[in-house]
Coordinates of C-alpha atoms in Angstrom, one line a residue:
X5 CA 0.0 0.0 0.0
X6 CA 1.5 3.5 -0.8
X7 CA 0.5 6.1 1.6
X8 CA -0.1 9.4 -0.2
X9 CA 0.0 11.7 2.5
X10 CA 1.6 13.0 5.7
X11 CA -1.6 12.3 7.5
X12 CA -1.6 8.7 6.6
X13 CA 1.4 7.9 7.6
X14 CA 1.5 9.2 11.2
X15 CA -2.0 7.5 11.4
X16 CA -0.2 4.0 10.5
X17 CA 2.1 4.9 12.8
X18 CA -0.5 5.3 15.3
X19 CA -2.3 2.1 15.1
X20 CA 1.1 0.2 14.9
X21 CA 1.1 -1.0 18.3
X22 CA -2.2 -2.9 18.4
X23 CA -0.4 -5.7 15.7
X24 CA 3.0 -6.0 17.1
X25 CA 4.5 -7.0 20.1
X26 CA 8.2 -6.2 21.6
X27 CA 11.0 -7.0 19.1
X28 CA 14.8 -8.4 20.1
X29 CA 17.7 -6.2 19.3
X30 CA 18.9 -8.8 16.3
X31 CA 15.5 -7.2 14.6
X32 CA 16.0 -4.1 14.9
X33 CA 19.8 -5.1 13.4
X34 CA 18.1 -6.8 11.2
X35 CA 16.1 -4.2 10.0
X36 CA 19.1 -1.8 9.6
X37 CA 21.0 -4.4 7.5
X38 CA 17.7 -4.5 5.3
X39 CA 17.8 -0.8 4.8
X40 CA 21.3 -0.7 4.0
X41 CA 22.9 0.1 7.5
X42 CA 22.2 4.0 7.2
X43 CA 24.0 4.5 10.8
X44 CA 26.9 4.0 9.3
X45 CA 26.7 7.0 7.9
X46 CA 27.3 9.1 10.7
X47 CA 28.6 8.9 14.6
X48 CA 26.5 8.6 17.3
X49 CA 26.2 9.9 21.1
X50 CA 24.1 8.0 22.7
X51 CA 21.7 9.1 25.8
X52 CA 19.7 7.1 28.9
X53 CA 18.5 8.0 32.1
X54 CA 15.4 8.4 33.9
X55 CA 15.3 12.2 34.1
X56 CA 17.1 15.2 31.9
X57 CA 18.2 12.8 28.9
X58 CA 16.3 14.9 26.2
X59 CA 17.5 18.4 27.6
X60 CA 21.3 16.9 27.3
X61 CA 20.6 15.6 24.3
X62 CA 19.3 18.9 23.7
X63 CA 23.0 21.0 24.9
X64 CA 24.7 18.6 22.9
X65 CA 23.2 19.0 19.7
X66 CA 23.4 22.7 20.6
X67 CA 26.9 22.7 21.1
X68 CA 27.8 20.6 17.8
X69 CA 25.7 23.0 15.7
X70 CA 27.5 26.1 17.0
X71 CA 30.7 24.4 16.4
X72 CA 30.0 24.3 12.7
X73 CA 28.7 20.8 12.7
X74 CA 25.6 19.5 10.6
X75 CA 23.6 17.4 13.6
X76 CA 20.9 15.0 13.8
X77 CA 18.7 14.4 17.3
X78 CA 16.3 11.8 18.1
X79 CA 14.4 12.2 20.5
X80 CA 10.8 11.0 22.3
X81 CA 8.1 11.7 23.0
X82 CA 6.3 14.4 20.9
X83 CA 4.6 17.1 22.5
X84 CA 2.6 18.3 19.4
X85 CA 3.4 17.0 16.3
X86 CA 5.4 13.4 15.8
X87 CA 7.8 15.2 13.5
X88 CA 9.3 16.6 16.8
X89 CA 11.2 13.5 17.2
X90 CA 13.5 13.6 14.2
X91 CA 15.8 17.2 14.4
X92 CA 18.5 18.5 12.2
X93 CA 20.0 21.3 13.6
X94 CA 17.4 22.0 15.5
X95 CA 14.8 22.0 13.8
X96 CA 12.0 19.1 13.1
X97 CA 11.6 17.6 9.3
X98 CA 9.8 18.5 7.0
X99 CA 6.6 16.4 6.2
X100 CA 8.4 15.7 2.4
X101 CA 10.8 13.9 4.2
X102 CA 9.1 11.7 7.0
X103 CA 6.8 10.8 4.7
X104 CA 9.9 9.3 2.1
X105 CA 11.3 7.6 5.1
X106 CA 7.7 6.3 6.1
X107 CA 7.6 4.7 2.7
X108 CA 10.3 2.9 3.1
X109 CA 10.1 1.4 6.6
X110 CA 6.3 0.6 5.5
X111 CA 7.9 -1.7 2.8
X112 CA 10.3 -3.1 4.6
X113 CA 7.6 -4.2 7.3
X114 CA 5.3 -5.6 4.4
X115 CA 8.4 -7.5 3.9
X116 CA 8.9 -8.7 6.7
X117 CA 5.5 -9.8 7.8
X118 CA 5.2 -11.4 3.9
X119 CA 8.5 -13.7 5.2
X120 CA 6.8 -14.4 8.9
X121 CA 9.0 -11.8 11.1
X122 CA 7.5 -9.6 13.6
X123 CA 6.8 -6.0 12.0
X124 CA 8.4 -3.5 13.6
X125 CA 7.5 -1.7 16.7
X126 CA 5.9 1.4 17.0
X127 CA 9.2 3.0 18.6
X128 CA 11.6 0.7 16.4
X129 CA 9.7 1.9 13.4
X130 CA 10.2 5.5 14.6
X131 CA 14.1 4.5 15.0
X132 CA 14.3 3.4 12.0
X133 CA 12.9 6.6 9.8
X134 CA 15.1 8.8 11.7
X135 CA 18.4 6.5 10.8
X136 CA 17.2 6.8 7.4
X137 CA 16.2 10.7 7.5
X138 CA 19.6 11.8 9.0
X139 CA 21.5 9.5 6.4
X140 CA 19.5 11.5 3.7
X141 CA 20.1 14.9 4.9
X142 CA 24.2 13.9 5.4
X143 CA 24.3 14.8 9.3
X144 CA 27.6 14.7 10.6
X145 CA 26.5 13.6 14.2
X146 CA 23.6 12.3 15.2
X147 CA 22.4 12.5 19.0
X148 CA 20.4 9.7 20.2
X149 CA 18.4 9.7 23.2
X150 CA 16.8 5.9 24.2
X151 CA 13.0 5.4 24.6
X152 CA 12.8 3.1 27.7
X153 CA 15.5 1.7 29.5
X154 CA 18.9 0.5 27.3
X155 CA 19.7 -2.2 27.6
X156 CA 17.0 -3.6 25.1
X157 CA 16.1 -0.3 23.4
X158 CA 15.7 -0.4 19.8
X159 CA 18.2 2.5 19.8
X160 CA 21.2 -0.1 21.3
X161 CA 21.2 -1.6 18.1
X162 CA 23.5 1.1 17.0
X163 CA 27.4 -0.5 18.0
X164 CA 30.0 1.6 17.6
X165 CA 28.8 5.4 19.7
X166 CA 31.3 7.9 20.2
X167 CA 29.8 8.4 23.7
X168 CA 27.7 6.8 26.0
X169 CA 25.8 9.1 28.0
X170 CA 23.8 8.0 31.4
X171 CA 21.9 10.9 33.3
X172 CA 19.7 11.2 36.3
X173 CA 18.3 7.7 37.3
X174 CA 15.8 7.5 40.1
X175 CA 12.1 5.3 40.3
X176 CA 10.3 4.7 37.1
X177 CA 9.0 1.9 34.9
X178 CA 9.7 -0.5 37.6
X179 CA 7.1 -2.7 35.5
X180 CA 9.3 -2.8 32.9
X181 CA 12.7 -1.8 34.6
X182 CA 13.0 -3.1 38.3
X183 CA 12.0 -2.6 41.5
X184 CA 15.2 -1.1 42.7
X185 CA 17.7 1.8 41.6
X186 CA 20.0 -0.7 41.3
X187 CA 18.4 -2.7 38.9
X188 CA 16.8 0.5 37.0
X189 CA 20.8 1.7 36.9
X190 CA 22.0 -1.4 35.6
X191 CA 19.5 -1.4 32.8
X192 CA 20.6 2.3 31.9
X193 CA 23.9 0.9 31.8
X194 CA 23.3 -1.7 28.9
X195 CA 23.9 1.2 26.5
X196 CA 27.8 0.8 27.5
X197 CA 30.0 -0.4 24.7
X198 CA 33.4 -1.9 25.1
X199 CA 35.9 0.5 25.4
X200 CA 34.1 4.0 24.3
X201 CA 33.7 6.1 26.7
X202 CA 31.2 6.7 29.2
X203 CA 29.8 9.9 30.8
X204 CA 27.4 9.7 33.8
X205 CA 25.8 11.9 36.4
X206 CA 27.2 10.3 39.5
X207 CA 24.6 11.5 42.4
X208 CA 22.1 9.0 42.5
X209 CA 23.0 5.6 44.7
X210 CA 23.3 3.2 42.4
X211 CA 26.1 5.1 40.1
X212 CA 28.3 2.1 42.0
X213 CA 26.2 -0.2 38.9
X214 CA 27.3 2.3 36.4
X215 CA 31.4 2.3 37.2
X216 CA 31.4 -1.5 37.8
X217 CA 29.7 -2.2 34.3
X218 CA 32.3 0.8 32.8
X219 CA 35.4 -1.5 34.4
X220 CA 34.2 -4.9 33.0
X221 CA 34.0 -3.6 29.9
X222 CA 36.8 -1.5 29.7
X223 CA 35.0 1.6 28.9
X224 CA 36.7 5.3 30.1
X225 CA 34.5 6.4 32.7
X226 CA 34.0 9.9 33.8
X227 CA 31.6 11.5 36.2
X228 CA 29.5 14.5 37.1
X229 CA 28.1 15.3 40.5
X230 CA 26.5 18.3 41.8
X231 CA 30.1 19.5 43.3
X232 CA 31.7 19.9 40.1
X233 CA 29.0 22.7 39.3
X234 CA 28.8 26.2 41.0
X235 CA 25.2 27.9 40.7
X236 CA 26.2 31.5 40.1
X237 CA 22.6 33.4 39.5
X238 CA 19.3 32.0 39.0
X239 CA 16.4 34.2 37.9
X240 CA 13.3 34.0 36.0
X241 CA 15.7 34.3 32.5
X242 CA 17.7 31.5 33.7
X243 CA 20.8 30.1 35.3
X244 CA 24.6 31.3 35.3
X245 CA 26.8 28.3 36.3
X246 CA 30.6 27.7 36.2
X247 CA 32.3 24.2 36.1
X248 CA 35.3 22.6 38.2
X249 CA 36.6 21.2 34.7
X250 CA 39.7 22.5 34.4
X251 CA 39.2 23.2 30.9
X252 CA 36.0 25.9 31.5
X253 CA 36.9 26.4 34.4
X254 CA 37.3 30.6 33.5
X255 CA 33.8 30.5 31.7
X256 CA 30.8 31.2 32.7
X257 CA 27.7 29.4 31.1
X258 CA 24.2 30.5 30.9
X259 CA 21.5 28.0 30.5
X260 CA 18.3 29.4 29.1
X261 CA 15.9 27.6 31.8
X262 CA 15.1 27.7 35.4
X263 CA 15.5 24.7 36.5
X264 CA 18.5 24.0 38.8
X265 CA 18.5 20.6 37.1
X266 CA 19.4 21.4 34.3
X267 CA 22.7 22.5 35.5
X268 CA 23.8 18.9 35.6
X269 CA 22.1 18.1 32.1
X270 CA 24.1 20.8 31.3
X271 CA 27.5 19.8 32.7
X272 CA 27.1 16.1 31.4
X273 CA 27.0 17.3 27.8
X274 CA 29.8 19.8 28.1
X275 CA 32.1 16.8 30.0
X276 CA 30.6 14.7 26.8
X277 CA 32.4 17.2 24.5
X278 CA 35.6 17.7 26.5
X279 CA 36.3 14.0 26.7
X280 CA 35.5 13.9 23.1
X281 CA 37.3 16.6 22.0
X282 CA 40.2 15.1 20.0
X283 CA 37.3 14.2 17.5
X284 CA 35.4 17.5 17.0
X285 CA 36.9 21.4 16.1
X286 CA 35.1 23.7 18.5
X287 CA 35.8 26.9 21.1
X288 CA 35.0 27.6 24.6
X289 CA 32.9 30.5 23.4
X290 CA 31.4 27.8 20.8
X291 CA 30.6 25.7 23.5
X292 CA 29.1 29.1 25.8
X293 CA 26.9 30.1 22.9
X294 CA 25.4 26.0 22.6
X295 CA 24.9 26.1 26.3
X296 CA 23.0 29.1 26.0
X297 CA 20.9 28.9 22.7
X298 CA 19.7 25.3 23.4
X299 CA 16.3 25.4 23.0
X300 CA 13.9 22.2 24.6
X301 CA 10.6 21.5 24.8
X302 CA 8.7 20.8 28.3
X303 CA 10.9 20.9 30.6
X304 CA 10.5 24.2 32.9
X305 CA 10.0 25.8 29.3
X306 CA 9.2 29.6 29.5
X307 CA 6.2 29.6 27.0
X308 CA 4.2 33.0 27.6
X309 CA 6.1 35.7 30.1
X310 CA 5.5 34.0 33.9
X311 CA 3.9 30.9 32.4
X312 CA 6.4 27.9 32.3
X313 CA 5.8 24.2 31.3
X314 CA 6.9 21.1 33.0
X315 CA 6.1 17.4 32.2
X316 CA 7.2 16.3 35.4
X317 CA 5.3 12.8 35.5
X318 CA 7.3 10.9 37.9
X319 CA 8.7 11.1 41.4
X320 CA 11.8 12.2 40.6
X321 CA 10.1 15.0 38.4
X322 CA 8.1 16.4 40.6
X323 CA 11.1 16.5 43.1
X324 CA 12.4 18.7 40.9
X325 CA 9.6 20.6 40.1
X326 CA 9.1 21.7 43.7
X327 CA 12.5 22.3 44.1
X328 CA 12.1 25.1 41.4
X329 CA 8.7 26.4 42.6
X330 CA 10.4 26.7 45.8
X331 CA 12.8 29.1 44.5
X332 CA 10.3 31.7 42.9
X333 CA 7.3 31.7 45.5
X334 CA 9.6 33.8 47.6
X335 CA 9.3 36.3 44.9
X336 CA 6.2 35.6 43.3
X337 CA 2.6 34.2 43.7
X338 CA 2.6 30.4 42.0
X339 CA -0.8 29.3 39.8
X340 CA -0.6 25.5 39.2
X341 CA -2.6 24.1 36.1
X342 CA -2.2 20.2 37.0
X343 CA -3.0 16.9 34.9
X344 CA -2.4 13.2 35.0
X345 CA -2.8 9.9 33.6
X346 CA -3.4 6.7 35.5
X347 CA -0.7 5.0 36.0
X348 CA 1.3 7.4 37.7
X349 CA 1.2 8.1 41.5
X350 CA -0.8 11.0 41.0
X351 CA -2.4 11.5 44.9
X352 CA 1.6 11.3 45.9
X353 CA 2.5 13.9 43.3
X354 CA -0.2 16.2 44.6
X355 CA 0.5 15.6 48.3
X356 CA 4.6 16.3 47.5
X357 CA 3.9 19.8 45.7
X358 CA 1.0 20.5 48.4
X359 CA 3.4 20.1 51.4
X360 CA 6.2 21.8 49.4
X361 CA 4.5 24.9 47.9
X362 CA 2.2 27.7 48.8
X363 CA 0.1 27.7 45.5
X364 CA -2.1 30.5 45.4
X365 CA -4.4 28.7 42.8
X366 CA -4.7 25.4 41.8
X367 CA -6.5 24.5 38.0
X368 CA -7.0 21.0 37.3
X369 CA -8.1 19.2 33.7
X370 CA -7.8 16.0 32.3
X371 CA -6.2 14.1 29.4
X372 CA -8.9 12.4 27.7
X373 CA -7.8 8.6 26.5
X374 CA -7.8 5.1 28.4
X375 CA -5.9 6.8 31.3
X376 CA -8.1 9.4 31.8
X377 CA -8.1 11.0 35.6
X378 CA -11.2 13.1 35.6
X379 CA -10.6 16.7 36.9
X380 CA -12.8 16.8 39.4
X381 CA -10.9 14.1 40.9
X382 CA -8.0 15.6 40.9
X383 CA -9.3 18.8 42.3
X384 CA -10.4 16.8 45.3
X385 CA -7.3 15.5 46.0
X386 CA -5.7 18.7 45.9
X387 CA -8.5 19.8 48.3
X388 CA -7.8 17.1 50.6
X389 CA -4.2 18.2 51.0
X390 CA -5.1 21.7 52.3
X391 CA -5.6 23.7 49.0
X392 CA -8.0 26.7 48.8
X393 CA -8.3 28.0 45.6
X394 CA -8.9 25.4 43.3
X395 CA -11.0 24.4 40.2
X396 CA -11.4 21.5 37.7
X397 CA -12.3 22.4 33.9
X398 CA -12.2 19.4 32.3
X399 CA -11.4 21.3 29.0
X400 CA -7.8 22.2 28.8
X401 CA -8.1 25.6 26.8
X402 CA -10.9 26.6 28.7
X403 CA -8.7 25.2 31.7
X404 CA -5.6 27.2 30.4
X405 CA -7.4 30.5 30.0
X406 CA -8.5 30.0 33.8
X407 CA -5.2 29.3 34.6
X408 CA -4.1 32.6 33.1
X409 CA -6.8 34.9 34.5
X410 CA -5.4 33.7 38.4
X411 CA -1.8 34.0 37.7
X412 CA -2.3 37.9 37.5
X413 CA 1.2 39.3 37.9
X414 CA 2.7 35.8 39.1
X415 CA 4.0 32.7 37.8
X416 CA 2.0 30.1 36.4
X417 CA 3.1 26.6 36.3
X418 CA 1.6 24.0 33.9
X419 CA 2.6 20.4 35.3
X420 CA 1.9 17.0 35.7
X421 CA 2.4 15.3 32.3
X422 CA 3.9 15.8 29.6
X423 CA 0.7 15.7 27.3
X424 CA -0.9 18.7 29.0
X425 CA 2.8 20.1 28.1
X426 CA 1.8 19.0 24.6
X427 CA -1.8 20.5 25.0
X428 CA -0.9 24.0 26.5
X429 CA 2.1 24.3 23.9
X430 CA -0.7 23.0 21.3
X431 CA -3.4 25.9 22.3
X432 CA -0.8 28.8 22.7
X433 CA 0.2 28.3 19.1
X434 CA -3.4 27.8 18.6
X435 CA -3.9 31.0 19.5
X436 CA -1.3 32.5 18.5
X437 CA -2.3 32.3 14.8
X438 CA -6.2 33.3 15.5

């Protein structure tokens, strides 16, 4: 079947998980092989964690396109539009483009299922179309963040990575993961390849799992912990930060977001291009200008002036969240728009930002689909923990606009999942071309 259109395509896409079930590495290999290996056609740094892999990926790609450097990222999920996922320099493909590399996995999966093998997954298909849309548009790097886990990711079928990068690991996907950080850690560190080098953020307990599997496999190993960083200023613009690193350790870097997380996201991709620096051509100020131009999606994004979105949909997350909030309520009244699906610990998230946080105003809504958490629910819950001010529109525009009639002269805070990230991004460009 040929599919005409951009439309049909992503719709495929869509429905892909309903006739196929989870796929070894040797098929995604297998699938590359099929399509004529296009990884080989440029290097890869590769990206788990639990937390802050997309924002690294994020300063990396940065950094490689202000050194002069024609990059590809991949990254999940999509906010708005699926196209999100596949970036060069920065910016998402073209529909021309997805749709050609659509076209081809599509054919290779008829194949495939015409010869008895599993068709690909919906993720593996999504891997797949962007090795074949960065070998098309001649990338030089490609950035690669995993979609769950690493060890058997679909994106650990790529062999030979410059880097390995491991960020933030804490609780999440134990169904799928473990029921320990240990366990969790030690799947994160199945991206490690023999003998390339490894860069990790070393404050969690379980980084032990990480420098044991770096030592049997004779991989450099080099780590980042909250030490090695120096907060310098952190406003509603951003944050200044300096390094330990003796090679920055005269600059001063400015990250675009307020988030004192990001800081380490920051300092992992920066260590990522110092230890790889006798392969690339790049600056300090190259390096300064990446740091501060990287742009990412969701995570304590600045959207509107005082309205900043956050899919923090895990414990971890939220930790983080609060630990931000925290930092502007001294200076400004804090409006929460709040959403969740159902298989998150959704009462614990509320209770953790209730104790936390004086909100001012609480908006809940809901994220229509088979995880739906009705509003009104949510709103309860938030009641429950001590909340005033609060009020459940089941509608997220019409939640959104009563989000933004509270926040007044304060901040407003959109949190809880990273699909009302997608909605509220969705409805301020929305509106933004009414």
């Amino acid at each position: 079947m040929i599919f005409l259109n951009y439309e049909e395509a992503v719709a495929y896409i869509d429905e892909t998980p309903k006739f196929t079930t989870k796929n070894s590495l040797e098929h995604t290999r297998e699938c590359l092989r099929r399509l004529g290996n296009p990884q080989d056609s440029f290097q890869v740094i590769h990206v788990a964690g639990t937390n802050g892999k997309g924002s690294t990926c994020a300063f990396l790609a940065s950094m490689l396109r202000e050194a002069g450097y024609s990059c590809g990222l991949f990254t999940s999920p999509h906010l708005v539009k699926i196209n999100e996922r596949f970036q060069i320099d920065e910016i998402p493909v073209e529909d021309k483009l997805f749709l050609q590399a659509f076209q081809r996995v599509k054919e290779l999966a008829d194949e495939l299922t015409s010869q008895g093998i599993h068709h690909p997954t919906y993720f593996e298909m999504l891997f797949l179309m962007g090795m074949l849309i960065f070998k098309e548009a001649g990338v030089d790097y490609v950035v690669l963040e995993t979609g769950l886990g690493g060890r058997l990711d679909a994106t650990t079928s790529i062999e030979n990575p410059m880097a390995c990068v491991i960020t933030s690991i804490s609780m999440d996907h134990m169904e799928y993961l473990g029921n320990t950080l240990e366990e969790i850690a030690g799947e994160k560190a199945g991206i490690i390849v023999p003998g390339v080098p490894v860069i990790f953020d070393g404050n969690h307990q379980a980084a032990q799992v990480i420098r044991d599997r770096a030592k049997e496999l004779g991989s450099p190993c080099y780590e980042i912990c909250e030490k090695d960083c120096k907060v310098l200023e952190n406003t509603r613009e951003g944050i200044a930060f300096s390094m330990e690193e003796e090679s920055f350790k005269d600059t001063v870097f400015q990250i675009p977001f307020v988030a004192r997380y990001q800081v380490m996201n920051a300092a992992l991709a920066l260590k990522t291009m110092e230890v790889l620096r006798k392969s690339f051509t790049y600056t300090t100020e190259d390096l300064r200008r990446g740091i501060a131009r990287t742009r990412w999606q969701g995570r304590m994004e600045t959207v509107l002036p005082g309205v900043i979105v956050d899919g923090a949909h895990n414990e971890d997350g939220v930790r983080r969240f609060v630990e931000t909030a925290k930092h502007f309520q001294e200076e400004a009244k804090i409006t929460l728009l709040f959403s969740a699906v159902a298989d998150k610990d959704y009462p614990d998230m509320i209770r953790e930002i209730c104790e936390a946080i004086r909100l001012e105003n609480v908006v809940t809504t809901q994220i229509d689909g088979y995880r739906v958490v009705p509003a009104e629910d949510l709103a309860e819950i938030f009641r429950q923990n001590g909340c005033q001010n609060v009020t459940a529109k089941s509608d997220i525009p019409a939640a959104l606009e009563e989000a933004l009639e509270k926040k007044e002269d304060g901040i407003l805070f959109c949190v809880g999942s990273l699909y009302l990230v997608g909605a509220v991004k969705g409805e301020i460009r929305r509106r933004a071309h009414d």
